[in-house]
């Protein structure tokens, strides 16, 4: 196994000073995370504020050079980072999991470095013209979740740094070590204070959201926490980007060649063992292909190796924490008690470890069941039968959430017509949840507001300023 001792030595503290962080699969203690206080938060914010003007003054090309050097550094340390992530988060090294996540950290850092945001000429008439510039905001607070902890932190940190802001990042209390390690790698190339991490959970997060020194809060997490952050922003007027929960629908149209799309459908639902914001969380399938979709998903689910992430060849892992395991178990049991058909899975995989839950396909289930209406954030997909497309679209849109959606068909024009009627920040056709660092990503409705990635993402961590001549 790749040796993560050096990284762990750097980010961990001694047992009597820290909080034990378990391996998600085995529950053995990996190391002890520092327990930061509100005073530590104040110190980091002051450091970030002091370091920001010089960082801004470096200019775009120097900041881009440094971010590219950081991307190289991530790549050079990718195995150590992936092993630590795999143990702490639970996701396997292989498949679209830990190595993929660390690779994405380098790709998104490079994209933030290389994306160009030019001033925009908005108006010109005779000798008069108005130009829109994008300037640094100041200090950005980044608060992240536990499901893709490194990658989502990079989405928040890299564009912020590129635009000349300093950043204080707070990882989820479930996955602090991965993010501390990532920050350590970034800091090999950054001036002191420009990027700092603070560990903690609700208390530190809410102190950050309310703090008058933050000019912007980038938040990714649940809708419930997002609402609290909006309340805090009434006082400090911090700008917000909110990437919140999702309950993404997929609609499979009639006459679709299921065999060619089944694997994409499976990964749309089960990427990161279902613990993904923009994963397929409810699948509406036309009656004519319903049985084929259900059977294909079940067959693929049964063939996918699930186990400890650092064991070679695994592609599905455990739930990251007990609370999330309990959510998945409750939703599947509720479905069972309503008479839904558990086609495969539907039980804990206790032979693998305490938090493993077998990939589960639930058929003959309707809207109104908690597994359809609530975000499961785990390896259990409800498949709902429909006959009329208007009805499927209505049900897909009936959710409060609006992060992603997808349409599946061999006829792209028909799929496009449905896509235009779905309420979501992104609608994919014949895929789900695939992201591109140049293509804006964000939610609508209760899934949040603001967009990340590409030019839109840079604008979101800048302040617009018009100069009229
Ligand atoms: P969470 O809201 O419980 O926690 C997210 C972060 O907020 C953590 O760092 C936590 O410590 C912090 N926090 C908790 N209470 C806070 C408060 N009062 N003020 C400020 N910060 C506080 O979410 P989670 O369980 O870590 O993540 C899962 C959720 O995140 C799911 O709903 C998922 O859909 C969503 N998510 C969304 C995206 C997206 O891009 N839209 C991506 C990943 C996850």
Short mmCIF file of C-alpha atoms and ligand atoms in Angstrom, two decimals:
data_model
loop_
_atom_site.label_atom_id
_atom_site.label_comp_id
_atom_site.label_asym_id
_atom_site.label_seq_id
_atom_site.Cartn_x
_atom_site.Cartn_y
_atom_site.Cartn_z
CA UNK A 1 0.00 0.00 0.00
CA UNK A 2 1.20 3.55 -0.75
CA UNK A 3 2.70 5.11 2.34
CA UNK A 4 0.67 8.09 3.56
CA UNK A 5 2.68 8.47 6.78
CA UNK A 6 4.40 11.69 5.76
CA UNK A 7 1.12 13.38 4.80
CA UNK A 8 -0.59 12.11 7.95
CA UNK A 9 2.31 13.24 10.14
CA UNK A 10 1.91 16.69 8.69
CA UNK A 11 -1.85 17.06 9.11
CA UNK A 12 -2.52 15.06 12.29
CA UNK A 13 -1.95 15.95 15.92
CA UNK A 14 -1.39 13.67 18.92
CA UNK A 15 -4.23 11.57 20.35
CA UNK A 16 -4.66 13.76 23.42
CA UNK A 17 -4.85 16.96 21.34
CA UNK A 18 -7.11 15.81 18.51
CA UNK A 19 -10.28 14.09 17.43
CA UNK A 20 -10.03 10.51 16.12
CA UNK A 21 -10.82 10.12 12.43
CA UNK A 22 -11.83 6.60 11.42
CA UNK A 23 -11.12 4.71 8.23
CA UNK A 24 -14.61 4.76 6.68
CA UNK A 25 -14.47 1.06 5.79
CA UNK A 26 -12.84 -0.54 8.82
CA UNK A 27 -13.50 2.13 11.50
CA UNK A 28 -9.84 1.88 12.62
CA UNK A 29 -8.43 5.26 13.60
CA UNK A 30 -6.37 6.77 10.76
CA UNK A 31 -5.17 9.74 12.77
CA UNK A 32 -6.26 12.62 14.98
CA UNK A 33 -7.54 15.83 13.44
CA UNK A 34 -6.72 19.13 15.11
CA UNK A 35 -9.65 20.65 17.00
CA UNK A 36 -9.65 24.31 16.11
CA UNK A 37 -11.31 26.99 18.20
CA UNK A 38 -13.01 30.26 17.38
CA UNK A 39 -9.72 31.95 18.31
CA UNK A 40 -7.94 29.83 15.67
CA UNK A 41 -10.55 30.92 13.15
CA UNK A 42 -9.94 34.60 14.04
CA UNK A 43 -6.20 34.11 13.62
CA UNK A 44 -6.62 32.55 10.15
CA UNK A 45 -9.03 35.24 9.00
CA UNK A 46 -6.61 37.95 10.17
CA UNK A 47 -3.75 36.18 8.35
CA UNK A 48 -5.82 35.89 5.17
CA UNK A 49 -6.82 39.55 5.32
CA UNK A 50 -3.20 40.63 5.81
CA UNK A 51 -1.90 38.43 2.97
CA UNK A 52 -4.56 39.34 0.41
CA UNK A 53 -3.34 42.72 -0.94
CA UNK A 54 0.10 41.37 -1.90
CA UNK A 55 -1.50 38.30 -3.48
CA UNK A 56 -3.83 40.52 -5.50
CA UNK A 57 -0.91 42.72 -6.50
CA UNK A 58 0.94 39.74 -8.01
CA UNK A 59 -1.41 39.92 -10.98
CA UNK A 60 -3.13 37.28 -13.06
CA UNK A 61 -0.15 35.80 -14.88
CA UNK A 62 1.88 35.17 -11.73
CA UNK A 63 -1.10 33.74 -9.89
CA UNK A 64 -1.79 31.48 -12.89
CA UNK A 65 1.81 30.31 -12.88
CA UNK A 66 1.57 29.43 -9.19
CA UNK A 67 -1.74 27.60 -9.66
CA UNK A 68 -0.24 25.56 -12.49
CA UNK A 69 2.68 24.68 -10.22
CA UNK A 70 0.15 23.57 -7.60
CA UNK A 71 -1.60 21.37 -10.19
CA UNK A 72 1.80 19.75 -10.95
CA UNK A 73 2.35 19.24 -7.21
CA UNK A 74 -1.07 17.56 -6.83
CA UNK A 75 -0.19 15.23 -9.70
CA UNK A 76 3.22 14.46 -8.19
CA UNK A 77 1.54 13.51 -4.88
CA UNK A 78 -1.57 11.94 -6.34
CA UNK A 79 -1.13 8.42 -4.97
CA UNK A 80 -0.59 9.56 -1.37
CA UNK A 81 -3.54 11.95 -1.60
CA UNK A 82 -5.78 9.28 -3.17
CA UNK A 83 -4.91 6.69 -0.49
CA UNK A 84 -5.66 9.12 2.32
CA UNK A 85 -8.92 10.16 0.65
CA UNK A 86 -9.89 6.55 0.08
CA UNK A 87 -9.40 5.65 3.72
CA UNK A 88 -11.05 8.71 5.22
CA UNK A 89 -13.95 9.10 2.78
CA UNK A 90 -14.34 5.41 1.95
CA UNK A 91 -14.39 5.72 -1.84
CA UNK A 92 -12.30 3.11 -3.64
CA UNK A 93 -9.06 4.04 -5.36
CA UNK A 94 -10.34 2.60 -8.62
CA UNK A 95 -13.35 3.47 -10.79
CA UNK A 96 -14.72 7.02 -10.76
CA UNK A 97 -13.54 7.43 -7.19
CA UNK A 98 -10.42 8.48 -5.24
CA UNK A 99 -7.78 8.55 -8.01
CA UNK A 100 -10.38 10.17 -10.25
CA UNK A 101 -11.11 12.81 -7.56
CA UNK A 102 -7.45 13.70 -7.05
CA UNK A 103 -6.99 13.85 -10.84
CA UNK A 104 -9.95 16.24 -11.00
CA UNK A 105 -8.29 18.44 -8.34
CA UNK A 106 -5.34 18.95 -10.69
CA UNK A 107 -7.58 19.47 -13.73
CA UNK A 108 -9.79 22.06 -12.00
CA UNK A 109 -6.78 23.89 -10.56
CA UNK A 110 -5.24 24.10 -14.02
CA UNK A 111 -8.51 25.28 -15.49
CA UNK A 112 -8.79 28.06 -12.89
CA UNK A 113 -5.21 29.03 -13.77
CA UNK A 114 -5.78 29.11 -17.52
CA UNK A 115 -9.31 30.50 -17.89
CA UNK A 116 -9.26 34.11 -19.05
CA UNK A 117 -11.74 36.68 -17.78
CA UNK A 118 -11.36 39.81 -19.87
CA UNK A 119 -12.89 43.21 -19.10
CA UNK A 120 -16.11 43.62 -21.12
CA UNK A 121 -16.92 46.64 -23.25
CA UNK A 122 -20.58 47.14 -22.34
CA UNK A 123 -21.38 50.41 -24.08
CA UNK A 124 -19.70 52.64 -26.62
CA UNK A 125 -21.01 55.78 -28.30
CA UNK A 126 -18.79 58.53 -29.68
CA UNK A 127 -16.15 59.32 -27.08
CA UNK A 128 -18.07 57.63 -24.27
CA UNK A 129 -17.59 54.04 -23.24
CA UNK A 130 -18.31 51.80 -20.25
CA UNK A 131 -16.11 48.85 -19.42
CA UNK A 132 -16.95 46.16 -16.90
CA UNK A 133 -13.93 44.93 -14.91
CA UNK A 134 -13.77 42.04 -12.45
CA UNK A 135 -11.66 42.69 -9.37
CA UNK A 136 -10.66 40.68 -6.32
CA UNK A 137 -13.31 40.48 -3.61
CA UNK A 138 -10.99 40.12 -0.61
CA UNK A 139 -11.30 37.12 1.72
CA UNK A 140 -13.36 34.08 0.73
CA UNK A 141 -14.68 31.51 3.21
CA UNK A 142 -15.03 28.02 1.76
CA UNK A 143 -17.23 25.50 3.59
CA UNK A 144 -17.42 22.00 2.16
CA UNK A 145 -19.13 18.60 2.49
CA UNK A 146 -17.73 15.10 3.06
CA UNK A 147 -18.68 13.34 -0.19
CA UNK A 148 -16.09 14.75 -2.64
CA UNK A 149 -14.09 16.66 -0.03
CA UNK A 150 -10.92 17.41 -1.99
CA UNK A 151 -12.50 18.12 -5.36
CA UNK A 152 -15.22 20.40 -4.00
CA UNK A 153 -12.65 22.32 -1.92
CA UNK A 154 -10.61 22.85 -5.10
CA UNK A 155 -13.73 24.12 -6.90
CA UNK A 156 -14.00 26.76 -4.17
CA UNK A 157 -10.33 27.54 -3.57
CA UNK A 158 -8.72 27.58 -7.03
CA UNK A 159 -10.97 30.18 -8.76
CA UNK A 160 -10.91 32.33 -5.61
CA UNK A 161 -7.11 32.35 -5.57
CA UNK A 162 -6.94 32.98 -9.30
CA UNK A 163 -9.03 36.14 -8.86
CA UNK A 164 -6.66 37.46 -6.20
CA UNK A 165 -8.62 36.54 -3.09
CA UNK A 166 -7.25 34.84 -0.02
CA UNK A 167 -9.18 31.86 1.33
CA UNK A 168 -10.03 30.24 4.65
CA UNK A 169 -11.37 26.73 4.05
CA UNK A 170 -13.37 24.63 6.48
CA UNK A 171 -13.76 20.96 5.61
CA UNK A 172 -16.59 18.80 6.88
CA UNK A 173 -15.97 17.34 10.34
CA UNK A 174 -16.18 13.89 8.70
CA UNK A 175 -13.31 14.44 6.25
CA UNK A 176 -10.86 16.99 7.65
CA UNK A 177 -7.64 15.09 6.96
CA UNK A 178 -8.11 14.90 3.18
CA UNK A 179 -8.65 18.64 2.93
CA UNK A 180 -5.84 19.50 5.35
CA UNK A 181 -3.52 17.38 3.20
CA UNK A 182 -4.70 19.13 0.04
CA UNK A 183 -4.16 22.54 1.64
CA UNK A 184 -0.68 21.45 2.67
CA UNK A 185 0.11 20.64 -0.97
CA UNK A 186 -1.28 24.00 -2.13
CA UNK A 187 0.73 25.82 0.51
CA UNK A 188 4.04 24.47 -0.80
CA UNK A 189 3.60 27.12 -3.51
CA UNK A 190 1.56 29.92 -1.89
CA UNK A 191 2.72 32.87 0.21
CA UNK A 192 1.91 32.59 3.94
CA UNK A 193 -1.67 33.32 4.92
CA UNK A 194 -3.16 33.25 1.40
CA UNK A 195 -4.77 29.87 2.04
CA UNK A 196 -5.53 28.57 5.53
CA UNK A 197 -7.64 25.70 6.82
CA UNK A 198 -9.69 25.56 9.96
CA UNK A 199 -11.27 22.36 11.23
CA UNK A 200 -14.54 22.06 13.07
CA UNK A 201 -18.17 21.55 12.41
CA UNK A 202 -21.37 23.54 12.95
CA UNK A 203 -19.96 26.06 15.44
CA UNK A 204 -16.98 27.04 13.28
CA UNK A 205 -19.09 26.95 10.08
CA UNK A 206 -21.74 29.27 11.46
CA UNK A 207 -19.09 31.62 12.90
CA UNK A 208 -17.56 31.81 9.43
CA UNK A 209 -20.90 32.50 7.75
CA UNK A 210 -21.62 35.34 10.18
CA UNK A 211 -18.11 36.84 10.22
CA UNK A 212 -17.89 40.43 8.96
CA UNK A 213 -14.41 39.89 7.49
CA UNK A 214 -15.61 37.46 4.80
CA UNK A 215 -16.48 39.10 1.50
CA UNK A 216 -17.80 35.87 0.05
CA UNK A 217 -18.88 32.47 1.33
CA UNK A 218 -18.64 29.51 -1.05
CA UNK A 219 -20.82 26.83 0.50
CA UNK A 220 -21.46 23.27 -0.62
CA UNK A 221 -23.65 21.10 1.57
CA UNK A 222 -27.24 20.49 2.52
CA UNK A 223 -30.15 22.79 1.76
CA UNK A 224 -30.90 23.09 5.50
CA UNK A 225 -27.42 24.48 6.24
CA UNK A 226 -27.59 26.65 3.12
CA UNK A 227 -30.68 28.39 4.48
CA UNK A 228 -28.81 29.23 7.72
CA UNK A 229 -25.95 30.71 5.71
CA UNK A 230 -28.39 32.91 3.80
CA UNK A 231 -29.76 34.18 7.14
CA UNK A 232 -26.24 35.08 8.30
CA UNK A 233 -25.54 36.92 5.08
CA UNK A 234 -28.32 39.39 5.92
CA UNK A 235 -25.89 40.83 8.49
CA UNK A 236 -22.47 40.77 6.80
CA UNK A 237 -23.74 40.96 3.20
CA UNK A 238 -21.18 38.34 2.21
CA UNK A 239 -21.75 37.27 -1.38
CA UNK A 240 -22.84 33.65 -1.58
CA UNK A 241 -22.44 30.72 -3.90
CA UNK A 242 -24.67 27.93 -2.61
CA UNK A 243 -24.31 24.42 -4.03
CA UNK A 244 -26.98 22.56 -2.08
CA UNK A 245 -28.82 19.27 -2.09
CA UNK A 246 -30.27 17.55 -5.10
CA UNK A 247 -32.94 14.99 -5.91
CA UNK A 248 -32.09 14.64 -9.56
CA UNK A 249 -34.66 12.95 -11.80
CA UNK A 250 -33.87 11.02 -14.95
CA UNK A 251 -36.46 10.29 -17.64
CA UNK A 252 -35.99 7.33 -19.96
CA UNK A 253 -38.04 7.79 -23.14
CA UNK A 254 -39.74 4.91 -25.02
CA UNK A 255 -37.83 3.04 -27.75
CA UNK A 256 -34.49 3.72 -26.08
CA UNK A 257 -31.68 1.23 -26.68
CA UNK A 258 -31.12 0.33 -23.06
CA UNK A 259 -28.20 -2.06 -23.59
CA UNK A 260 -26.05 0.77 -24.96
CA UNK A 261 -26.90 3.15 -22.11
CA UNK A 262 -27.25 0.84 -19.12
CA UNK A 263 -23.73 1.38 -17.79
CA UNK A 264 -24.08 5.18 -18.01
CA UNK A 265 -27.40 4.89 -16.21
CA UNK A 266 -25.80 2.79 -13.48
CA UNK A 267 -22.96 5.23 -12.86
CA UNK A 268 -25.37 8.14 -13.03
CA UNK A 269 -27.06 6.61 -9.97
CA UNK A 270 -24.20 4.95 -8.13
CA UNK A 271 -21.12 7.16 -8.61
CA UNK A 272 -19.32 7.46 -5.27
CA UNK A 273 -21.71 4.77 -4.00
CA UNK A 274 -24.56 7.22 -4.54
CA UNK A 275 -23.06 9.91 -2.28
CA UNK A 276 -22.99 12.56 -4.96
CA UNK A 277 -24.98 15.78 -5.13
CA UNK A 278 -25.71 15.57 -8.85
CA UNK A 279 -26.37 11.83 -9.05
CA UNK A 280 -29.55 10.30 -10.43
CA UNK A 281 -31.80 9.95 -7.41
CA UNK A 282 -35.14 8.98 -9.02
CA UNK A 283 -35.56 7.37 -12.39
CA UNK A 284 -38.79 7.70 -14.41
CA UNK A 285 -38.91 4.97 -17.06
CA UNK A 286 -41.45 4.50 -19.85
CA UNK A 287 -43.56 1.39 -19.49
CA UNK A 288 -42.22 -0.05 -22.79
CA UNK A 289 -38.64 -0.27 -21.49
CA UNK A 290 -39.31 -0.42 -17.75
CA UNK A 291 -38.50 -4.09 -17.15
CA UNK A 292 -35.36 -3.91 -19.26
CA UNK A 293 -34.05 -0.89 -17.34
CA UNK A 294 -34.79 -2.45 -13.96
CA UNK A 295 -33.18 -5.76 -14.91
CA UNK A 296 -30.11 -4.11 -16.47
CA UNK A 297 -29.49 -1.89 -13.45
CA UNK A 298 -29.84 -4.84 -11.09
CA UNK A 299 -27.51 -7.00 -13.18
CA UNK A 300 -24.83 -4.31 -13.30
CA UNK A 301 -25.25 -3.56 -9.57
CA UNK A 302 -24.67 -7.21 -8.73
CA UNK A 303 -21.52 -7.33 -10.87
CA UNK A 304 -19.77 -4.29 -9.35
CA UNK A 305 -17.09 -5.09 -6.74
CA UNK A 306 -17.79 -3.42 -3.41
CA UNK A 307 -15.27 -3.37 -0.59
CA UNK A 308 -12.55 -1.55 1.24
CA UNK A 309 -11.41 1.31 -0.98
CA UNK A 310 -7.71 0.54 -0.82
CA UNK A 311 -8.25 -3.06 -2.00
CA UNK A 312 -7.49 -3.22 -5.73
CA UNK A 313 -10.38 -3.51 -8.16
CA UNK A 314 -13.14 -2.19 -5.89
CA UNK A 315 -15.50 0.36 -7.43
CA UNK A 316 -18.14 0.74 -4.70
CA UNK A 317 -17.38 1.50 -1.05
CA UNK A 318 -19.13 2.07 2.27
CA UNK A 319 -21.39 4.93 3.31
CA UNK A 320 -19.05 7.52 4.76
CA UNK A 321 -20.76 7.83 8.14
CA UNK A 322 -23.38 6.22 10.34
CA UNK A 323 -25.93 9.03 9.92
CA UNK A 324 -25.90 8.60 6.13
CA UNK A 325 -26.09 4.83 6.46
CA UNK A 326 -29.18 5.27 8.66
CA UNK A 327 -30.83 7.54 6.06
CA UNK A 328 -30.37 4.95 3.31
CA UNK A 329 -31.61 2.10 5.50
CA UNK A 330 -34.68 4.09 6.62
CA UNK A 331 -35.66 5.06 3.07
CA UNK A 332 -35.30 1.53 1.71
CA UNK A 333 -37.26 0.04 4.65
CA UNK A 334 -40.01 2.60 4.10
CA UNK A 335 -40.17 1.59 0.42
CA UNK A 336 -40.35 -2.08 1.37
CA UNK A 337 -43.13 -1.44 3.89
CA UNK A 338 -45.17 0.28 1.13
CA UNK A 339 -44.95 -2.82 -1.05
CA UNK A 340 -42.21 -1.66 -3.43
CA UNK A 341 -40.15 -4.43 -5.03
CA UNK A 342 -36.53 -4.68 -3.90
CA UNK A 343 -34.99 -6.08 -7.07
CA UNK A 344 -31.47 -6.33 -5.70
CA UNK A 345 -29.72 -5.21 -2.51
CA UNK A 346 -31.99 -3.82 0.18
CA UNK A 347 -29.72 -4.83 3.01
CA UNK A 348 -26.51 -3.97 4.78
CA UNK A 349 -23.41 -5.79 3.58
CA UNK A 350 -22.22 -6.55 7.12
CA UNK A 351 -19.70 -9.06 5.82
CA UNK A 352 -17.76 -6.13 4.33
CA UNK A 353 -17.87 -3.77 7.32
CA UNK A 354 -20.29 -1.82 9.48
CA UNK A 355 -21.22 0.91 6.98
CA UNK A 356 -21.56 -1.04 3.74
CA UNK A 357 -24.98 -1.18 2.08
CA UNK A 358 -25.51 -3.29 -1.01
CA UNK A 359 -26.30 -1.40 -4.23
CA UNK A 360 -30.07 -1.41 -4.30
CA UNK A 361 -32.60 -1.14 -7.12
CA UNK A 362 -36.21 -0.56 -6.04
CA UNK A 363 -39.01 -1.06 -8.59
CA UNK A 364 -42.80 -0.65 -8.50
CA UNK A 365 -42.53 2.45 -6.36
CA UNK A 366 -44.36 5.78 -6.67
CA UNK A 367 -43.85 9.43 -5.87
CA UNK A 368 -44.93 9.97 -2.26
CA UNK A 369 -42.57 7.23 -1.01
CA UNK A 370 -39.73 8.79 0.97
CA UNK A 371 -37.11 7.09 -1.24
CA UNK A 372 -38.48 9.08 -4.20
CA UNK A 373 -39.28 12.37 -2.46
CA UNK A 374 -36.18 12.70 -0.26
CA UNK A 375 -32.49 12.78 -1.11
CA UNK A 376 -31.11 9.30 -0.32
CA UNK A 377 -27.45 10.25 -0.92
CA UNK A 378 -26.53 6.58 -1.05
CA UNK A 379 -26.64 3.38 -3.13
CA UNK A 380 -30.42 2.93 -3.58
CA UNK A 381 -32.27 3.99 -6.72
CA UNK A 382 -36.07 4.06 -7.04
CA UNK A 383 -37.33 3.29 -10.58
CA UNK A 384 -40.79 4.69 -11.29
CA UNK A 385 -42.96 3.60 -14.22
CA UNK A 386 -44.72 6.16 -16.45
CA UNK A 387 -46.81 6.06 -19.61
CA UNK A 388 -47.39 9.74 -20.48
CA UNK A 389 -44.37 11.99 -20.92
CA UNK A 390 -46.25 15.06 -19.64
CA UNK A 391 -46.92 13.19 -16.42
CA UNK A 392 -43.24 12.17 -16.07
CA UNK A 393 -42.08 15.75 -16.62
CA UNK A 394 -44.63 17.04 -14.13
CA UNK A 395 -43.44 14.56 -11.49
CA UNK A 396 -39.77 15.27 -12.22
CA UNK A 397 -40.41 18.98 -11.68
CA UNK A 398 -42.58 18.49 -8.59
CA UNK A 399 -39.46 18.43 -6.34
CA UNK A 400 -38.23 21.47 -4.41
CA UNK A 401 -34.74 20.64 -5.64
CA UNK A 402 -33.35 21.57 -9.03
CA UNK A 403 -29.69 20.60 -9.24
CA UNK A 404 -29.45 18.23 -12.21
CA UNK A 405 -31.72 16.12 -14.42
CA UNK A 406 -31.26 13.83 -17.40
CA UNK A 407 -33.13 12.51 -20.39
CA UNK A 408 -32.30 9.18 -22.02
CA UNK A 409 -33.21 8.40 -25.63
CA UNK A 410 -31.80 7.40 -29.00
CA UNK A 411 -33.64 10.37 -30.48
CA UNK A 412 -31.67 13.45 -29.44
CA UNK A 413 -34.33 15.89 -30.73
CA UNK A 414 -37.02 14.28 -28.61
CA UNK A 415 -34.66 14.26 -25.62
CA UNK A 416 -33.86 17.93 -26.18
CA UNK A 417 -37.54 18.84 -26.22
CA UNK A 418 -37.96 17.16 -22.82
CA UNK A 419 -34.72 18.70 -21.48
CA UNK A 420 -36.07 22.16 -22.21
CA UNK A 421 -39.05 21.51 -19.95
CA UNK A 422 -37.08 20.26 -16.93
CA UNK A 423 -36.31 22.58 -14.02
CA UNK A 424 -32.63 22.07 -13.21
CA UNK A 425 -29.28 23.84 -13.30
CA UNK A 426 -27.96 21.19 -15.72
CA UNK A 427 -29.85 18.73 -17.88
CA UNK A 428 -27.77 15.94 -19.37
CA UNK A 429 -28.75 13.77 -22.31
CA UNK A 430 -27.74 10.09 -22.19
CA UNK A 431 -25.41 10.76 -19.26
CA UNK A 432 -25.76 12.18 -15.79
CA UNK A 433 -23.43 14.14 -13.52
CA UNK A 434 -20.54 14.46 -15.95
CA UNK A 435 -18.75 17.74 -15.27
CA UNK A 436 -16.35 19.85 -17.27
CA UNK A 437 -14.19 22.59 -15.72
CA UNK A 438 -15.13 25.05 -18.49
CA UNK A 439 -18.89 24.46 -18.31
CA UNK A 440 -20.83 26.32 -15.60
CA UNK A 441 -22.41 24.19 -12.88
CA UNK A 442 -24.96 25.16 -10.24
CA UNK A 443 -28.48 24.56 -9.07
CA UNK A 444 -31.85 26.19 -9.25
CA UNK A 445 -34.79 26.20 -6.79
CA UNK A 446 -33.72 24.86 -3.35
CA UNK A 447 -30.51 23.41 -4.80
CA UNK A 448 -28.92 26.83 -4.42
CA UNK A 449 -27.76 29.71 -6.50
CA UNK A 450 -24.59 30.92 -8.18
CA UNK A 451 -22.47 29.00 -10.64
CA UNK A 452 -19.03 27.45 -10.44
CA UNK A 453 -16.43 26.65 -13.16
CA UNK A 454 -15.12 28.43 -16.21
CA UNK A 455 -15.59 32.12 -16.83
CA UNK A 456 -18.85 32.15 -14.82
CA UNK A 457 -16.98 30.66 -11.88
CA UNK A 458 -14.31 33.36 -11.97
CA UNK A 459 -16.98 36.08 -12.07
CA UNK A 460 -18.59 34.53 -9.00
CA UNK A 461 -15.46 35.13 -6.89
CA UNK A 462 -14.86 38.66 -8.16
CA UNK A 463 -16.56 41.98 -7.70
CA UNK A 464 -17.77 43.73 -10.83
CA UNK A 465 -16.66 47.34 -11.34
CA UNK A 466 -17.74 49.55 -14.19
CA UNK A 467 -15.46 52.32 -15.42
CA UNK A 468 -17.21 54.84 -17.65
CA UNK A 469 -15.08 57.19 -19.69
P1 LIG B 1 -23.97 19.70 5.66
O1 LIG B 1 -24.81 20.86 5.27
O2 LIG B 1 -24.35 18.92 6.85
O3 LIG B 1 -22.47 20.17 5.92
C1 LIG B 1 -21.75 20.91 4.96
C2 LIG B 1 -20.73 21.79 5.66
O4 LIG B 1 -21.41 22.78 6.41
C3 LIG B 1 -19.85 21.04 6.64
O5 LIG B 1 -18.53 21.54 6.52
C4 LIG B 1 -20.44 21.40 7.98
O6 LIG B 1 -19.50 21.35 9.02
C5 LIG B 1 -20.88 22.83 7.73
N1 LIG B 1 -21.95 23.32 8.61
C6 LIG B 1 -22.83 22.62 9.35
N2 LIG B 1 -23.69 23.46 9.98
C7 LIG B 1 -23.34 24.71 9.62
C8 LIG B 1 -23.85 26.01 9.90
N3 LIG B 1 -24.90 26.17 10.71
N4 LIG B 1 -23.28 27.06 9.30
C9 LIG B 1 -22.23 26.91 8.47
N5 LIG B 1 -21.69 25.71 8.16
C10 LIG B 1 -22.23 24.62 8.73
O7 LIG B 1 -23.86 18.79 4.34
P2 LIG B 1 -23.08 17.39 4.19
O8 LIG B 1 -23.88 16.35 4.90
O9 LIG B 1 -21.65 17.54 4.52
O10 LIG B 1 -23.18 17.16 2.62
C11 LIG B 1 -24.21 16.48 2.01
C12 LIG B 1 -25.15 17.44 1.30
O11 LIG B 1 -24.39 18.29 0.44
C13 LIG B 1 -26.14 16.75 0.40
O12 LIG B 1 -27.41 17.35 0.53
C14 LIG B 1 -25.59 16.99 -1.00
O13 LIG B 1 -26.55 16.94 -2.02
C15 LIG B 1 -24.99 18.33 -0.84
N6 LIG B 1 -23.95 18.55 -1.86
C16 LIG B 1 -24.20 19.44 -2.85
C17 LIG B 1 -23.26 19.63 -3.85
C18 LIG B 1 -23.50 20.59 -4.98
O14 LIG B 1 -22.56 20.87 -5.73
N7 LIG B 1 -24.69 21.10 -5.16
C19 LIG B 1 -22.06 18.91 -3.81
C20 LIG B 1 -21.85 18.01 -2.77
C21 LIG B 1 -22.81 17.85 -1.79
#
